[in-house]
Amino acid sequence: MKKEALIQHKTPYYQYNLDLLNQTLDLAQTHALKYGYHIHYALKANTNDRILEIIRSKSFGADCVSGNEVKKAIEKGFAPNQIAFAGVGKSDEEIGIGLEHEIFTFNCESVEEIEVINDLAAQHNKIANIALRLNPNVDAKTHKYITTGLEENKFGINHWELESLLTKLPSLSHIKVTGLHFHIGSQITSMTPFKNLCIRVNELNHWFLERGVRIEHLNLGGGLGIDYQHPTENPIPDFELFFGVFNQFLEPQPHQEIHFELGRSLVANCGSLITKVLYVKKGVKTNFVILDAGMTELIRPALYQASHFIENLTSDSTEVEFYDVVGPICESSDCFGKKIALKQTKRGDFIKIHSTGAYGEVMVSGYNLREQNPVVFLDERF
Ligand SMILES: *Cc1c(COP(=O)(O)O)cnc(C)c1O
């Protein structure tokens, strides 16, 4: 990319490649629709208006984890009856928003929450559709901070609570159980955890069938990972393989709809963080590249030890050197990577941190009173 094009915008800034976004969304829909699967886009990955508008235009539903996300989804044109609302700690006010809009489902994470929704639905004179988020105790084999389907995690209803929940259900006259919901974690790159999930879902689905509870939909959550190390060679996740695993191993009853909630896999690779080198500082064992972007713009490395592919866009050098690439924030965790191979780098070079379209811009913080620059959209591939 030409330096002239880069310097038009104040760094650091998020840049979105809408062409790649469109291609990714189309492929995901094509492979899901082969089996009649429904995809809800998990808003928490990226709530940029233009991105939401594009996703909405391609007939995705929405998966929300806060009342404001439910409001945002509706404002952007997502159909309320395609909105799933998850989260372990929904406030009364947030539940009220879901009730008012008669959303597709509340994905409920505890017996207590179901009782509260029942009471609030009674006050609103509504029947709330709920899905039971069950903890399948399946190891997603991903970073421990983004593993959610183990008994030790705070998410979901555990199997030993189900029997007593079923005896309670007839007295909860303002809720209707319509689905079973699962979400085992994020950035899952092996298909084995998804296969194990299917096997567990079949058992649980059968358990409800035996007890005469009609389950209308199964929601398998999200979690499909992307290739953070080779984003250019491998920009779009293998949706064909992913949905194929569910088609092969899941045994739904004939009337059951199958839903997914994908976030990262739909939007991660279409985003980059463009930043400028402020200083190259000699260290004792290593040289530091100090960027004008830090953990305030992209917190994933500090929060989950995530590593993004980093590239020097403007260096003319043919030499490659190794650098510790860090931000300007006064925290030692403000580091994007150690021993990163970059073309020889100097002050003023532009650096691209790849695959930041998911859990990037949405996690920007105002720590250190940092400024937030406008995002840039690329409508065509460069
Ligand atoms: C975060 C989340 C998702 C999306 O996860 P990705 O890994 O981004 O696909 C889906 N469902 C629930 C309940 C979530 O919390």
Coordinates of C-alpha atoms and ligand atoms in Angstrom, one line a residue:
M1 CA 0.0 0.0 0.0
K2 CA 1.2 3.5 -0.8
K3 CA 2.3 5.7 2.0
E4 CA 0.4 8.6 0.6
A5 CA -2.9 6.7 1.0
L6 CA -2.0 5.8 4.6
I7 CA -1.0 9.3 5.8
Q8 CA -4.4 10.7 4.9
H9 CA -5.8 9.4 8.1
K10 CA -4.7 10.1 11.7
T11 CA -3.2 7.0 13.3
P12 CA -3.9 4.8 15.0
Y13 CA -7.1 3.8 13.3
Y14 CA -9.2 0.7 12.4
Q15 CA -9.5 -0.1 8.8
Y16 CA -12.2 -2.5 7.4
N17 CA -12.1 -4.3 4.1
L18 CA -15.7 -4.5 3.2
D19 CA -15.0 -6.7 0.1
L20 CA -13.6 -9.4 2.3
L21 CA -16.5 -9.0 4.8
N22 CA -19.0 -9.5 2.0
Q23 CA -17.2 -12.6 0.7
T24 CA -16.9 -14.1 4.2
L25 CA -20.6 -13.5 5.0
D26 CA -21.7 -15.0 1.6
L27 CA -19.7 -18.1 2.1
A28 CA -20.9 -18.6 5.7
Q29 CA -24.6 -18.2 4.5
T30 CA -24.0 -20.5 1.5
H31 CA -22.7 -23.4 3.6
A32 CA -25.2 -22.9 6.4
L33 CA -28.2 -22.8 4.1
K34 CA -27.2 -26.1 2.5
Y35 CA -28.5 -27.7 5.7
G36 CA -31.2 -25.0 6.5
Y37 CA -29.1 -23.7 9.4
H38 CA -29.8 -20.2 10.8
I39 CA -26.9 -17.9 11.7
H40 CA -27.2 -15.2 14.3
Y41 CA -24.3 -12.7 14.2
A42 CA -22.9 -12.2 17.7
L43 CA -22.9 -8.4 17.9
K44 CA -20.3 -8.2 20.7
A45 CA -17.5 -9.0 18.2
N46 CA -18.1 -5.7 16.3
T47 CA -20.9 -3.2 16.5
N48 CA -19.7 -0.8 13.9
D49 CA -22.8 0.7 12.2
R50 CA -21.7 0.0 8.6
I51 CA -20.6 -3.5 9.4
L52 CA -24.0 -4.2 11.1
E53 CA -25.9 -2.8 8.1
I54 CA -24.0 -5.2 5.7
I55 CA -24.6 -8.2 8.0
R56 CA -28.2 -7.4 8.4
S57 CA -28.6 -7.0 4.6
K58 CA -27.6 -10.6 4.2
S59 CA -30.4 -12.0 6.4
F60 CA -28.4 -12.9 9.5
G61 CA -30.2 -12.9 12.8
A62 CA -28.6 -11.3 15.9
D63 CA -27.1 -12.7 19.1
C64 CA -26.9 -10.1 21.8
V65 CA -25.4 -10.1 25.3
S66 CA -26.8 -6.8 26.7
G67 CA -30.0 -4.7 26.5
N68 CA -28.2 -2.1 24.5
E69 CA -27.1 -4.7 22.0
V70 CA -30.7 -5.7 21.6
K71 CA -31.7 -2.1 21.0
K72 CA -28.8 -1.6 18.6
A73 CA -29.7 -4.7 16.6
I74 CA -33.3 -3.5 16.3
E75 CA -32.2 0.0 15.4
K76 CA -30.1 -1.5 12.6
G77 CA -33.0 -3.5 11.2
F78 CA -32.5 -6.9 12.6
A79 CA -35.9 -8.6 13.0
P80 CA -36.8 -9.0 16.7
N81 CA -37.9 -12.5 16.1
Q82 CA -34.4 -13.3 15.0
I83 CA -32.7 -11.9 18.1
A84 CA -31.3 -14.2 20.8
F85 CA -30.3 -12.6 24.1
A86 CA -27.7 -14.4 26.2
G87 CA -25.7 -13.5 29.3
V88 CA -25.3 -14.7 32.9
G89 CA -26.4 -11.4 34.4
K90 CA -29.3 -9.8 32.6
S91 CA -30.7 -6.9 34.6
D92 CA -34.5 -6.4 35.0
E93 CA -34.3 -3.4 32.7
E94 CA -32.5 -5.5 30.0
I95 CA -35.0 -8.3 30.3
G96 CA -37.8 -5.6 29.9
I97 CA -36.2 -4.5 26.6
G98 CA -36.3 -8.1 25.3
L99 CA -39.9 -8.6 26.5
E100 CA -41.1 -5.4 24.9
H101 CA -39.7 -6.3 21.5
E102 CA -40.8 -10.0 21.8
I103 CA -37.4 -11.3 20.8
F104 CA -36.8 -14.8 19.5
T105 CA -35.4 -16.1 22.7
F106 CA -33.8 -15.4 26.0
N107 CA -30.9 -17.8 26.4
C108 CA -31.2 -18.5 30.2
E109 CA -28.2 -19.3 32.3
S110 CA -29.7 -20.2 35.7
V111 CA -32.9 -21.4 37.3
E112 CA -33.1 -18.1 39.3
E113 CA -32.9 -16.1 36.0
I114 CA -35.8 -18.1 34.6
E115 CA -37.9 -17.3 37.7
V116 CA -37.1 -13.6 37.3
I117 CA -38.0 -13.6 33.6
N118 CA -41.3 -15.4 34.4
D119 CA -42.2 -12.7 37.0
L120 CA -41.3 -9.8 34.7
A121 CA -43.1 -11.4 31.8
A122 CA -46.2 -11.7 34.0
Q123 CA -46.0 -8.0 34.8
H124 CA -45.7 -7.2 31.1
N125 CA -48.5 -9.6 30.3
K126 CA -46.3 -11.5 27.9
I127 CA -45.1 -15.1 27.4
A128 CA -41.3 -15.1 27.1
N129 CA -39.7 -17.7 24.8
I130 CA -36.6 -19.1 26.5
A131 CA -33.8 -21.5 25.6
L132 CA -32.0 -23.2 28.3
R133 CA -28.3 -22.6 28.1
L134 CA -26.9 -26.0 29.2
N135 CA -23.3 -26.5 30.3
P136 CA -22.2 -29.5 28.2
N137 CA -18.9 -29.9 30.1
V138 CA -17.0 -30.0 26.7
D139 CA -13.5 -28.7 26.6
A140 CA -13.0 -26.2 23.8
K141 CA -9.2 -26.5 24.1
T142 CA -8.8 -22.8 23.7
H143 CA -7.4 -20.1 26.0
K144 CA -8.8 -20.5 29.5
Y145 CA -10.3 -17.0 29.5
I146 CA -12.4 -17.8 26.4
T147 CA -13.4 -21.4 27.5
T148 CA -17.1 -21.3 28.6
G149 CA -18.5 -24.8 28.4
L150 CA -16.8 -26.5 31.5
E151 CA -18.5 -27.1 34.8
E152 CA -16.0 -24.8 36.5
N153 CA -17.1 -21.9 34.3
K154 CA -19.9 -19.5 35.3
F155 CA -22.0 -20.1 32.2
G156 CA -25.0 -22.3 31.7
I157 CA -27.3 -24.6 33.7
N158 CA -25.6 -27.8 35.0
H159 CA -27.2 -31.2 34.2
W160 CA -27.8 -32.0 37.9
E161 CA -30.2 -29.0 38.1
L162 CA -32.4 -30.1 35.2
E163 CA -34.6 -32.6 37.0
S164 CA -35.7 -30.0 39.6
L165 CA -36.1 -27.3 36.9
L166 CA -38.5 -29.6 35.0
T167 CA -40.7 -30.1 38.0
K168 CA -40.8 -26.3 38.4
L169 CA -41.6 -25.4 34.8
P170 CA -45.4 -26.0 35.0
S171 CA -45.7 -23.4 37.7
L172 CA -43.9 -20.8 35.5
S173 CA -46.8 -19.8 33.3
H174 CA -45.2 -16.8 31.6
I175 CA -42.3 -18.6 30.0
K176 CA -42.2 -21.1 27.2
V177 CA -39.1 -23.3 26.8
T178 CA -38.5 -23.4 23.0
G179 CA -34.8 -24.3 22.7
L180 CA -31.6 -25.7 24.1
H181 CA -28.6 -23.4 23.9
F182 CA -24.8 -24.2 24.0
H183 CA -21.7 -22.1 23.6
I184 CA -18.4 -23.8 24.5
G185 CA -15.9 -21.0 23.9
S186 CA -14.2 -18.9 21.3
Q187 CA -11.3 -19.2 18.8
I188 CA -11.7 -22.9 18.4
T189 CA -9.7 -24.1 15.5
S190 CA -10.0 -27.9 15.8
M191 CA -13.3 -29.6 14.9
T192 CA -13.0 -32.2 17.7
P193 CA -14.6 -30.0 20.4
F194 CA -17.5 -29.3 18.0
K195 CA -17.9 -33.0 17.3
N196 CA -17.8 -33.7 21.1
L197 CA -20.4 -30.9 21.5
C198 CA -22.7 -32.6 19.0
I199 CA -22.5 -35.9 20.9
R200 CA -23.4 -34.2 24.2
V201 CA -26.2 -32.2 22.6
N202 CA -27.7 -35.5 21.2
E203 CA -27.8 -37.0 24.7
L204 CA -29.4 -33.9 26.3
N205 CA -31.9 -33.5 23.4
H206 CA -32.8 -37.1 24.0
W207 CA -33.2 -36.5 27.7
F208 CA -35.8 -33.8 27.1
L209 CA -37.6 -35.9 24.5
E210 CA -37.9 -38.8 26.9
R211 CA -39.5 -36.5 29.4
G212 CA -42.0 -35.1 26.9
V213 CA -40.6 -31.6 26.6
R214 CA -40.9 -30.4 23.1
I215 CA -37.8 -28.5 22.0
E216 CA -38.2 -26.5 18.8
H217 CA -34.7 -25.4 18.3
L218 CA -31.1 -26.3 19.1
N219 CA -28.6 -23.4 19.3
L220 CA -25.0 -24.5 19.1
G221 CA -23.5 -21.1 19.8
G222 CA -20.4 -19.7 18.0
G223 CA -16.7 -20.1 18.6
L224 CA -15.3 -21.0 15.2
G225 CA -11.7 -19.7 15.1
I226 CA -9.7 -17.9 12.5
D227 CA -6.1 -18.2 11.3
Y228 CA -4.4 -15.3 13.1
Q229 CA -0.9 -16.4 11.9
H230 CA -1.7 -16.5 8.2
P231 CA -4.5 -14.0 7.6
T232 CA -3.5 -13.2 4.0
E233 CA -3.1 -16.8 2.8
N234 CA -6.2 -17.9 4.8
P235 CA -8.6 -15.0 5.1
I236 CA -11.9 -16.9 5.4
P237 CA -12.5 -19.7 7.9
D238 CA -13.6 -23.1 6.6
F239 CA -17.4 -22.8 7.0
E240 CA -18.0 -25.8 4.8
L241 CA -16.0 -28.0 7.2
F242 CA -17.6 -26.4 10.3
F243 CA -21.2 -26.8 9.3
G244 CA -20.4 -30.2 7.8
V245 CA -19.3 -31.5 11.3
F246 CA -22.7 -30.6 12.7
N247 CA -24.5 -32.1 9.7
Q248 CA -22.6 -35.3 10.3
F249 CA -22.8 -35.6 14.0
L250 CA -25.9 -33.8 15.2
E251 CA -29.1 -35.8 15.4
P252 CA -31.9 -33.3 15.6
Q253 CA -35.6 -34.4 15.6
P254 CA -37.2 -33.7 12.2
H255 CA -39.1 -30.6 13.4
Q256 CA -36.1 -29.0 15.1
E257 CA -34.4 -25.9 13.7
I258 CA -30.6 -25.5 14.1
H259 CA -29.2 -22.1 15.0
F260 CA -25.6 -20.8 15.4
E261 CA -24.2 -17.6 16.9
L262 CA -21.0 -16.7 15.0
G263 CA -19.0 -13.6 15.9
R264 CA -15.3 -13.7 15.3
S265 CA -15.3 -16.0 12.2
L266 CA -17.5 -13.5 10.3
V267 CA -15.7 -10.3 11.0
A268 CA -12.2 -10.8 12.4
N269 CA -10.2 -10.9 9.2
C270 CA -11.9 -7.9 7.6
G271 CA -10.4 -5.5 10.2
S272 CA -6.9 -4.2 10.7
L273 CA -5.4 -1.7 13.1
I274 CA -3.1 0.8 11.3
T275 CA -0.5 2.4 13.5
K276 CA 2.7 4.4 13.2
V277 CA 6.1 3.8 14.7
L278 CA 6.9 6.5 17.2
Y279 CA 10.3 5.3 18.2
V280 CA 12.7 2.4 17.7
K281 CA 14.4 1.9 21.1
K282 CA 17.5 -0.1 21.7
G283 CA 17.1 -2.5 24.6
V284 CA 19.5 -4.8 26.4
K285 CA 18.6 -8.0 24.5
T286 CA 16.1 -6.7 22.0
N287 CA 15.0 -3.7 20.1
F288 CA 11.6 -2.2 20.8
V289 CA 9.3 -0.9 18.2
I290 CA 7.1 1.6 20.0
L291 CA 3.8 2.2 18.3
D292 CA 1.2 4.9 18.6
A293 CA -1.4 2.2 19.2
G294 CA -1.5 0.3 22.4
M295 CA -3.7 -1.9 24.6
T296 CA -6.3 0.9 24.7
E297 CA -6.9 0.3 20.9
L298 CA -6.4 -3.5 20.9
I299 CA -6.5 -5.3 24.3
R300 CA -6.6 -8.9 23.0
P301 CA -2.8 -9.5 23.4
A302 CA -2.8 -8.1 27.0
L303 CA -6.1 -9.8 28.0
Y304 CA -5.9 -13.3 26.3
Q305 CA -2.2 -13.5 25.3
A306 CA -3.5 -13.3 21.7
S307 CA -1.0 -12.9 18.9
H308 CA -1.8 -11.0 15.7
F309 CA 0.2 -11.1 12.5
I310 CA 2.1 -7.8 12.4
E311 CA 3.5 -6.3 9.2
N312 CA 5.5 -3.2 8.3
L313 CA 3.6 -1.6 5.3
T314 CA 6.1 1.0 4.3
S315 CA 9.7 -0.1 4.9
D316 CA 11.8 -0.4 1.8
S317 CA 14.4 -2.5 3.5
T318 CA 15.3 -6.0 2.3
E319 CA 16.6 -6.8 5.8
V320 CA 14.4 -8.5 8.3
E321 CA 15.0 -7.9 12.0
F322 CA 13.4 -9.1 15.2
Y323 CA 11.6 -6.6 17.5
D324 CA 9.4 -6.5 20.6
V325 CA 6.4 -4.5 19.3
V326 CA 4.9 -2.5 22.1
G327 CA 2.4 0.3 22.7
P328 CA 2.8 3.6 24.6
I329 CA 0.7 2.8 27.7
C330 CA 2.3 2.6 31.1
E331 CA 1.7 -1.1 31.6
S332 CA 4.2 -3.9 30.9
S333 CA 1.3 -6.0 29.4
D334 CA 1.0 -3.3 26.7
C335 CA 2.9 -5.5 24.2
F336 CA 1.7 -6.8 20.8
G337 CA 4.4 -9.4 20.5
K338 CA 7.9 -10.4 21.3
K339 CA 10.6 -11.3 18.7
I340 CA 8.4 -10.2 15.8
A341 CA 10.1 -10.4 12.4
L342 CA 9.6 -7.1 10.6
K343 CA 11.4 -5.5 7.7
Q344 CA 14.0 -3.1 9.2
T345 CA 11.8 -0.6 10.9
K346 CA 12.3 3.1 11.7
R347 CA 10.4 6.0 13.1
G348 CA 7.4 7.0 10.9
D349 CA 6.9 3.6 9.4
F350 CA 3.3 2.4 9.1
I351 CA 2.5 -0.9 10.8
K352 CA -0.5 -3.1 10.1
I353 CA -1.8 -5.4 12.9
H354 CA -4.0 -7.9 11.1
S355 CA -7.2 -9.7 12.0
T356 CA -8.5 -7.1 14.4
G357 CA -12.1 -6.9 13.1
A358 CA -13.4 -9.0 16.1
Y359 CA -13.1 -7.9 19.7
G360 CA -10.9 -4.9 18.6
E361 CA -12.8 -1.7 18.1
V362 CA -15.5 -2.8 20.5
M363 CA -13.0 -3.1 23.4
V364 CA -11.3 0.3 22.8
S365 CA -10.9 2.1 26.2
G366 CA -10.5 5.6 27.3
Y367 CA -7.7 4.7 29.7
N368 CA -5.0 7.5 29.7
L369 CA -7.6 9.7 28.1
R370 CA -6.6 8.3 24.8
E371 CA -8.1 9.7 21.6
Q372 CA -10.2 7.6 19.3
N373 CA -9.7 8.2 15.6
P374 CA -12.3 7.6 12.9
V375 CA -12.3 4.2 11.2
V376 CA -11.6 3.9 7.5
F377 CA -13.5 1.6 5.1
L378 CA -11.9 0.0 2.1
D379 CA -14.5 -0.9 -0.4
E380 CA -12.1 -2.7 -2.7
R381 CA -9.3 -5.1 -2.2
F382 CA -5.8 -3.5 -2.5
Ligands
LIG1 C1 -19.3 -14.5 22.4 C2 -20.5 -15.4 22.2 C3 -20.7 -15.9 20.9 C4 -19.7 -15.6 19.7 O1 -18.5 -16.2 19.9 P1 -17.4 -16.2 18.7 O2 -16.3 -17.0 19.3 O3 -17.0 -14.7 18.4 O4 -18.0 -16.8 17.5 C5 -21.8 -16.6 20.6 N1 -22.6 -16.9 21.6 C6 -22.5 -16.5 22.9 C7 -23.4 -16.8 23.9 C8 -21.4 -15.7 23.2 O5 -21.2 -15.3 24.4

